[in-house]
Coordinates of C-alpha atoms in Angstrom, one line a residue:
M1 CA -12.3 -21.7 49.0
F2 CA -11.6 -24.4 51.7
I3 CA -14.5 -25.1 54.1
P4 CA -13.1 -26.6 57.3
F5 CA -15.4 -28.5 59.6
L6 CA -14.5 -27.1 63.0
I7 CA -16.0 -29.0 65.8
N8 CA -14.7 -26.9 68.8
A9 CA -14.6 -23.2 68.9
Q10 CA -11.8 -21.6 70.8
N11 CA -12.8 -19.1 73.5
A12 CA -12.0 -15.6 72.1
E13 CA -10.8 -14.4 75.5
S14 CA -8.5 -17.3 76.1
Q15 CA -4.8 -16.4 76.2
K16 CA -3.6 -20.0 76.1
T17 CA -0.8 -20.9 73.7
V18 CA -1.9 -23.8 71.4
D19 CA -0.3 -25.6 68.5
P20 CA -1.8 -24.1 65.3
E21 CA -2.2 -27.6 63.8
S22 CA -4.4 -28.7 66.7
D23 CA -7.1 -26.2 65.5
I24 CA -7.1 -27.6 61.9
K25 CA -9.7 -30.3 61.3
Y26 CA -9.7 -32.7 58.3
P27 CA -11.0 -33.4 55.8
Q28 CA -11.3 -29.9 54.2
F29 CA -13.2 -29.4 51.0
Q30 CA -12.8 -26.9 48.2
F31 CA -15.5 -26.9 45.5
K32 CA -14.7 -25.4 42.1
G33 CA -16.7 -24.6 39.0
L34 CA -16.1 -23.1 35.5
L35 CA -18.4 -22.1 32.7
Q36 CA -17.1 -21.1 29.3
A37 CA -19.9 -20.1 26.8
R38 CA -19.1 -18.9 23.3
Y39 CA -20.5 -17.3 20.2
L40 CA -18.6 -18.4 17.1
E41 CA -18.7 -17.1 13.6
S42 CA -16.5 -18.4 10.7
F43 CA -15.5 -16.0 7.9
G44 CA -13.6 -18.7 6.0
T45 CA -14.8 -19.8 2.5
N46 CA -17.2 -22.7 3.2
V47 CA -15.5 -23.4 6.5
D48 CA -17.7 -24.3 9.5
V49 CA -17.2 -23.1 13.1
S50 CA -15.2 -26.3 13.9
G51 CA -12.6 -25.3 11.2
V52 CA -13.6 -28.0 8.6
Q53 CA -13.9 -26.8 5.0
H54 CA -16.9 -28.2 3.0
S55 CA -16.7 -28.2 -0.8
T56 CA -20.4 -28.6 -1.1
G57 CA -21.0 -25.2 0.5
E58 CA -23.5 -26.6 3.1
V59 CA -21.9 -25.3 6.3
T60 CA -22.7 -23.9 9.7
Q61 CA -20.8 -20.7 10.0
S62 CA -22.3 -19.2 13.2
S63 CA -23.2 -20.9 16.4
F64 CA -23.5 -20.6 20.2
D65 CA -21.5 -23.2 22.1
I66 CA -20.7 -24.4 25.6
K67 CA -16.9 -25.0 25.6
R68 CA -16.5 -26.1 29.2
M69 CA -18.8 -26.7 32.2
R70 CA -16.4 -28.0 34.8
V71 CA -17.2 -29.1 38.3
G72 CA -14.3 -30.0 40.7
L73 CA -13.7 -31.0 44.2
N74 CA -10.3 -30.8 46.1
T75 CA -10.3 -32.7 49.3
K76 CA -7.5 -32.3 51.8
L77 CA -7.4 -35.4 53.9
S78 CA -4.4 -34.2 56.0
E79 CA -1.7 -31.6 55.9
A80 CA 0.2 -33.8 53.4
T81 CA -2.6 -35.7 51.6
E82 CA -5.1 -34.4 49.0
V83 CA -7.5 -35.9 46.4
V84 CA -8.5 -33.9 43.4
I85 CA -11.5 -34.6 41.1
L86 CA -12.5 -32.6 38.0
V87 CA -15.2 -33.3 35.4
N88 CA -16.3 -31.5 32.3
L89 CA -20.0 -31.8 31.9
A90 CA -19.9 -30.1 28.5
D91 CA -18.4 -33.3 27.1
F92 CA -21.9 -34.9 27.3
K93 CA -23.0 -32.8 24.3
S94 CA -21.2 -35.3 22.1
D95 CA -20.1 -38.9 22.6
P96 CA -18.7 -38.9 26.2
K97 CA -16.6 -42.0 25.8
G98 CA -13.0 -41.2 26.8
K99 CA -14.1 -37.8 28.0
V100 CA -15.9 -36.1 30.9
L101 CA -13.5 -37.2 33.7
E102 CA -10.4 -35.0 33.6
N103 CA -8.5 -34.9 37.0
A104 CA -8.7 -37.9 39.3
Y105 CA -5.6 -38.1 41.4
G106 CA -4.1 -38.3 44.8
K107 CA -1.1 -36.3 46.0
Y108 CA 1.1 -36.8 49.1
T109 CA 3.6 -34.1 49.9
F110 CA 6.5 -35.2 52.1
N111 CA 8.1 -31.7 52.1
K112 CA 9.0 -29.0 49.7
Y113 CA 11.6 -31.2 48.1
I114 CA 9.3 -34.1 47.0
A115 CA 5.7 -34.9 46.5
L116 CA 4.2 -37.9 44.8
T117 CA 1.1 -37.8 42.6
G118 CA -0.8 -40.8 41.1
G119 CA -3.9 -41.2 39.0
Q120 CA -5.1 -39.1 36.1
F121 CA -3.6 -35.6 35.9
R122 CA -1.8 -33.1 33.7
P123 CA 1.9 -34.0 33.7
A124 CA 4.3 -31.1 33.7
F125 CA 5.7 -30.7 30.2
G126 CA 5.6 -27.0 29.4
I127 CA 4.1 -23.8 30.4
E128 CA 0.5 -24.6 29.6
E129 CA 0.4 -27.8 31.6
L130 CA 0.8 -25.9 34.8
V131 CA -1.8 -23.2 34.1
P132 CA -5.6 -23.8 34.3
V133 CA -7.4 -23.0 31.0
D134 CA -9.5 -20.4 32.8
I135 CA -6.6 -18.1 33.6
I136 CA -4.5 -18.4 30.4
K137 CA -4.0 -15.2 28.3
S138 CA -5.8 -16.5 25.2
F139 CA -9.1 -18.2 24.3
D140 CA -7.7 -21.7 24.6
F141 CA -4.4 -23.7 24.8
S142 CA -2.1 -23.7 21.8
N143 CA -2.2 -26.2 18.8
Q144 CA 1.0 -27.8 20.0
Y145 CA -0.5 -28.5 23.5
Y146 CA -3.4 -30.5 22.0
E147 CA -1.2 -32.4 19.5
F148 CA 1.3 -33.3 22.1
G149 CA -1.6 -34.4 24.3
K150 CA -2.7 -36.8 21.6
N151 CA 0.8 -38.2 21.7
G152 CA 0.7 -38.8 25.5
W153 CA 3.0 -36.0 26.8
T154 CA 0.5 -33.2 27.8
S155 CA -3.2 -32.8 28.7
F156 CA -4.8 -35.4 31.0
Q157 CA -2.8 -38.7 31.2
I158 CA -2.8 -41.7 33.6
G159 CA 0.4 -42.4 35.5
A160 CA 2.5 -41.2 38.4
S161 CA 4.8 -38.3 39.1
A162 CA 7.3 -36.9 41.6
S163 CA 7.8 -33.2 42.0
G164 CA 9.4 -30.7 44.2
A165 CA 11.7 -27.6 44.6
F166 CA 15.1 -26.7 45.8
D167 CA 17.8 -24.1 45.3
I168 CA 21.0 -24.3 43.3
G169 CA 23.0 -21.5 44.9
K170 CA 20.8 -18.5 44.6
I171 CA 18.6 -19.9 41.8
P172 CA 15.3 -21.5 42.8
V173 CA 14.6 -24.7 40.9
S174 CA 11.4 -26.8 40.6
Y175 CA 11.2 -30.2 38.9
A176 CA 8.8 -32.9 37.9
V177 CA 9.4 -36.5 36.7
S178 CA 6.5 -38.5 35.3
V179 CA 5.9 -42.0 34.0
L180 CA 2.7 -42.4 32.0
N181 CA 0.6 -44.9 30.0
G182 CA 0.7 -42.3 27.2
N183 CA -2.6 -43.3 25.6
G184 CA -4.8 -40.5 26.9
K185 CA -7.5 -40.0 29.6
N186 CA -10.2 -42.4 30.8
Q187 CA -8.7 -45.5 29.3
E188 CA -9.4 -48.9 30.8
M189 CA -5.7 -49.8 30.6
D190 CA -2.5 -49.1 28.7
N191 CA -2.9 -50.2 25.1
D192 CA 0.6 -51.7 24.9
N193 CA 3.4 -52.5 27.3
G194 CA 5.3 -49.3 26.5
K195 CA 5.5 -46.3 28.9
Q196 CA 6.5 -42.7 28.4
Y197 CA 8.9 -41.0 30.8
S198 CA 9.1 -37.2 30.9
T199 CA 10.6 -34.5 33.0
R200 CA 10.4 -30.7 33.5
W201 CA 12.9 -28.4 35.1
V202 CA 12.2 -24.7 35.8
F203 CA 14.9 -22.2 36.8
E204 CA 13.9 -18.9 38.3
L205 CA 16.4 -16.5 36.7
S206 CA 15.0 -13.3 38.1
K207 CA 12.7 -12.8 41.0
V208 CA 12.2 -9.1 40.3
R209 CA 11.1 -9.5 36.7
K210 CA 9.8 -13.1 37.2
I211 CA 11.9 -14.6 34.4
N212 CA 11.7 -18.4 34.4
L213 CA 13.4 -20.8 32.0
G214 CA 11.8 -24.2 31.5
L215 CA 13.4 -27.3 30.0
N216 CA 11.4 -30.5 29.1
G217 CA 12.3 -33.9 27.8
G218 CA 10.8 -37.3 27.3
I219 CA 11.4 -40.8 25.9
G220 CA 9.3 -43.9 25.7
K221 CA 8.0 -46.8 23.6
R222 CA 4.7 -47.1 21.7
S223 CA 4.0 -50.5 20.2
D224 CA 7.8 -51.4 20.4
Q225 CA 8.7 -48.1 18.6
K226 CA 11.0 -45.6 20.4
V227 CA 9.5 -42.1 20.7
Y228 CA 10.7 -38.9 22.1
A229 CA 9.7 -35.3 22.9
L230 CA 11.6 -32.2 24.0
G231 CA 10.9 -28.5 24.6
A232 CA 12.1 -25.2 26.1
D233 CA 10.2 -22.2 27.2
I234 CA 10.6 -18.9 28.9
T235 CA 8.2 -16.7 30.8
S236 CA 8.6 -13.1 32.1
D237 CA 6.4 -10.6 33.9
F238 CA 7.3 -6.9 33.9
K239 CA 5.6 -4.2 36.0
L240 CA 5.7 -1.1 33.8
T241 CA 3.8 1.2 36.1
D242 CA 1.4 0.8 39.1
R243 CA -1.4 -0.1 36.7
F244 CA 0.4 -1.5 33.6
T245 CA 2.0 -5.0 33.5
F246 CA 3.4 -6.9 30.6
D247 CA 4.0 -10.6 30.5
L248 CA 5.4 -12.8 27.8
Q249 CA 5.4 -16.5 27.1
I250 CA 7.6 -18.2 24.5
E251 CA 7.6 -22.0 24.0
Y252 CA 9.1 -24.5 21.6
K253 CA 8.3 -28.2 21.3
Q254 CA 9.4 -31.0 19.1
G255 CA 8.7 -34.7 19.1
T256 CA 7.6 -38.0 17.5
N257 CA 4.0 -37.9 16.1
H258 CA 3.4 -41.6 16.8
N259 CA -0.3 -40.9 17.1
L260 CA -0.4 -39.9 13.4
Y261 CA 2.0 -42.8 12.4
F262 CA -0.2 -45.5 13.9
S263 CA -3.4 -44.0 12.6
L264 CA -2.2 -44.4 9.0
P265 CA -2.7 -47.6 7.0
V266 CA 0.5 -49.7 7.0
D267 CA 0.9 -49.5 3.2
S268 CA 0.6 -45.7 3.2
R269 CA 3.4 -44.9 5.7
T270 CA 7.1 -45.4 5.9
S271 CA 8.6 -48.2 8.1
N272 CA 10.2 -45.8 10.5
V273 CA 8.2 -43.9 13.1
D274 CA 11.0 -41.3 13.3
D275 CA 10.0 -40.0 9.9
Y276 CA 6.8 -38.6 11.5
Q277 CA 7.7 -35.7 13.7
M278 CA 6.0 -32.5 14.8
R279 CA 7.3 -29.2 16.0
G280 CA 6.0 -25.8 16.9
V281 CA 6.7 -22.5 18.6
Y282 CA 4.4 -19.8 19.9
F283 CA 4.8 -16.3 21.3
L284 CA 2.1 -14.9 23.7
P285 CA 2.5 -11.3 24.8
N286 CA -0.1 -9.9 27.1
L287 CA -0.6 -6.3 28.3
R288 CA -2.7 -5.8 31.4
Y289 CA -4.2 -2.5 32.7
V290 CA -5.7 -2.4 36.2
V291 CA -8.9 -0.4 36.0
D292 CA -10.7 -1.1 39.3
Y293 CA -13.7 0.9 38.2
K294 CA -16.9 -0.3 39.8
K295 CA -17.1 -4.0 38.9
L296 CA -14.5 -3.9 36.2
T297 CA -11.1 -5.0 37.5
S298 CA -8.8 -5.0 34.5
L299 CA -8.5 -4.7 30.7
E300 CA -6.1 -7.1 28.9
L301 CA -4.8 -7.2 25.3
S302 CA -3.0 -10.2 23.9
C303 CA -2.0 -11.7 20.6
R304 CA -0.6 -15.2 20.4
F305 CA 1.3 -16.2 17.3
E306 CA 1.9 -19.8 16.7
S307 CA 3.7 -21.8 14.0
F308 CA 3.0 -25.6 14.1
D309 CA 3.7 -28.5 11.7
N310 CA 2.4 -31.9 12.7
N311 CA 4.4 -33.8 10.1
Y312 CA 7.3 -31.7 9.0
K313 CA 9.6 -34.5 7.6
V314 CA 7.2 -36.5 5.4
N315 CA 4.4 -34.1 4.4
S316 CA 5.0 -30.6 5.8
N317 CA 2.1 -28.3 6.0
V318 CA 2.8 -25.4 8.4
R319 CA -0.1 -24.0 10.3
K320 CA 0.3 -20.4 11.4
T321 CA -2.3 -19.2 13.9
Y322 CA -2.8 -15.6 15.0
T323 CA -5.1 -15.0 18.0
P324 CA -5.7 -11.3 18.9
M325 CA -7.9 -10.9 21.9
V326 CA -9.2 -8.3 24.2
S327 CA -10.4 -9.3 27.7
L328 CA -12.5 -7.6 30.4
E329 CA -12.0 -9.0 33.9
F330 CA -14.7 -8.6 36.6
G331 CA -13.8 -9.5 40.2
K332 CA -10.5 -10.9 41.4
A333 CA -8.6 -13.8 39.7
Y334 CA -10.8 -13.9 36.6
L335 CA -14.0 -14.5 38.6
G336 CA -15.8 -13.1 35.6
R337 CA -14.4 -12.5 32.1
I338 CA -15.6 -11.4 28.7
E339 CA -13.2 -12.1 25.8
M340 CA -13.5 -11.1 22.2
G341 CA -11.2 -11.6 19.2
F342 CA -10.2 -13.9 16.3
E343 CA -8.4 -17.2 15.6
I344 CA -6.8 -16.7 12.2
D345 CA -5.4 -19.9 10.6
R346 CA -3.1 -19.9 7.5
Y347 CA -1.8 -23.1 6.0
D348 CA 1.0 -23.6 3.5
K349 CA -1.4 -25.9 1.6
N350 CA -5.2 -25.9 1.7
I351 CA -6.7 -29.4 1.7
P352 CA -10.4 -29.3 0.8
D353 CA -13.0 -31.1 3.0
T354 CA -10.5 -31.1 6.0
S355 CA -9.6 -28.9 8.9
F356 CA -6.3 -28.1 7.1
Y357 CA -7.8 -25.0 5.5
N358 CA -7.5 -21.2 5.9
D359 CA -10.0 -19.8 8.3
D360 CA -10.9 -16.6 10.2
L361 CA -13.0 -17.4 13.3
F362 CA -14.5 -14.7 15.4
L363 CA -15.2 -15.4 19.0
I364 CA -17.0 -13.9 22.0
Q365 CA -16.5 -15.9 25.2
L366 CA -18.1 -15.5 28.6
Q367 CA -16.2 -17.1 31.4
L368 CA -17.5 -17.5 35.0
R369 CA -15.5 -19.3 37.7
L370 CA -15.7 -20.1 41.4

């Protein structure tokens, strides 16, 4: 909620015509907060709540956890200029180096056709990059989102971006073009002279059924090695009745896993970074029923299916993840939310004493946002 600091109050009985902009005083401030608290229980054989298998059998299989405790401030300095800050205080529970600070950027909007963003932000490269984690239709982002984040395409990155919207005939189109350091958030500087260039284009194919097609592409250099990423996605939202709605997300991504390549000892990897590639696809259907009974706003049922392989050319080990979830919404726009369900992982090959191991994780998550 923006809180404008209005110095002069207009006389309610005055009939004078005034410029609406003359009544708007800057700066304006919008404070935000998010709490995600969880109870976790692993039913995997000797697999702890973080997903790591322990052959010794000494493992923590149930725990309470604070996933996120975010505090944010959006400051509108003028009609065209804003500054956004977001921190996750839950990162202090472990080593906070390279963590805590998430968004730290400024944005200047010239018009609907172009806006410039600079600082640390989430570059547009798929569905999930444009949706806050507190309103997604599952417990958390997909496996591919985090892996592509490690490789500098998604999640919080440092760089600059241009974005906007226009029409091609009767089809509304939005775009974003970004140039990034590509080595993650909260870094003192780029760790090489390479940069990563990415773009996203979204075509609104149907306004009635809210069908959008997204196309993503990126190229760059990491330590003098050429890298790439690409993706395509589609979203739709159908109103079945006055109370029932059904929405669907489908997303595919593929790209160089240079993060994995450079993490391996030189003598244990091939000489070509193109040999190390990742790819994945997920389907996320969600059924929403509007309840509006006392404090309960809606009931939602979702089940994301994801297939992801972080190294499908050299050492393939497909991870299939099923995430069935039921969600109770209290208040508007997920002001309060209680979620319950499972994250079920199945690997082609189980590797003992690693996170590449079959697991059944039960979750109850409480979410409060402002």
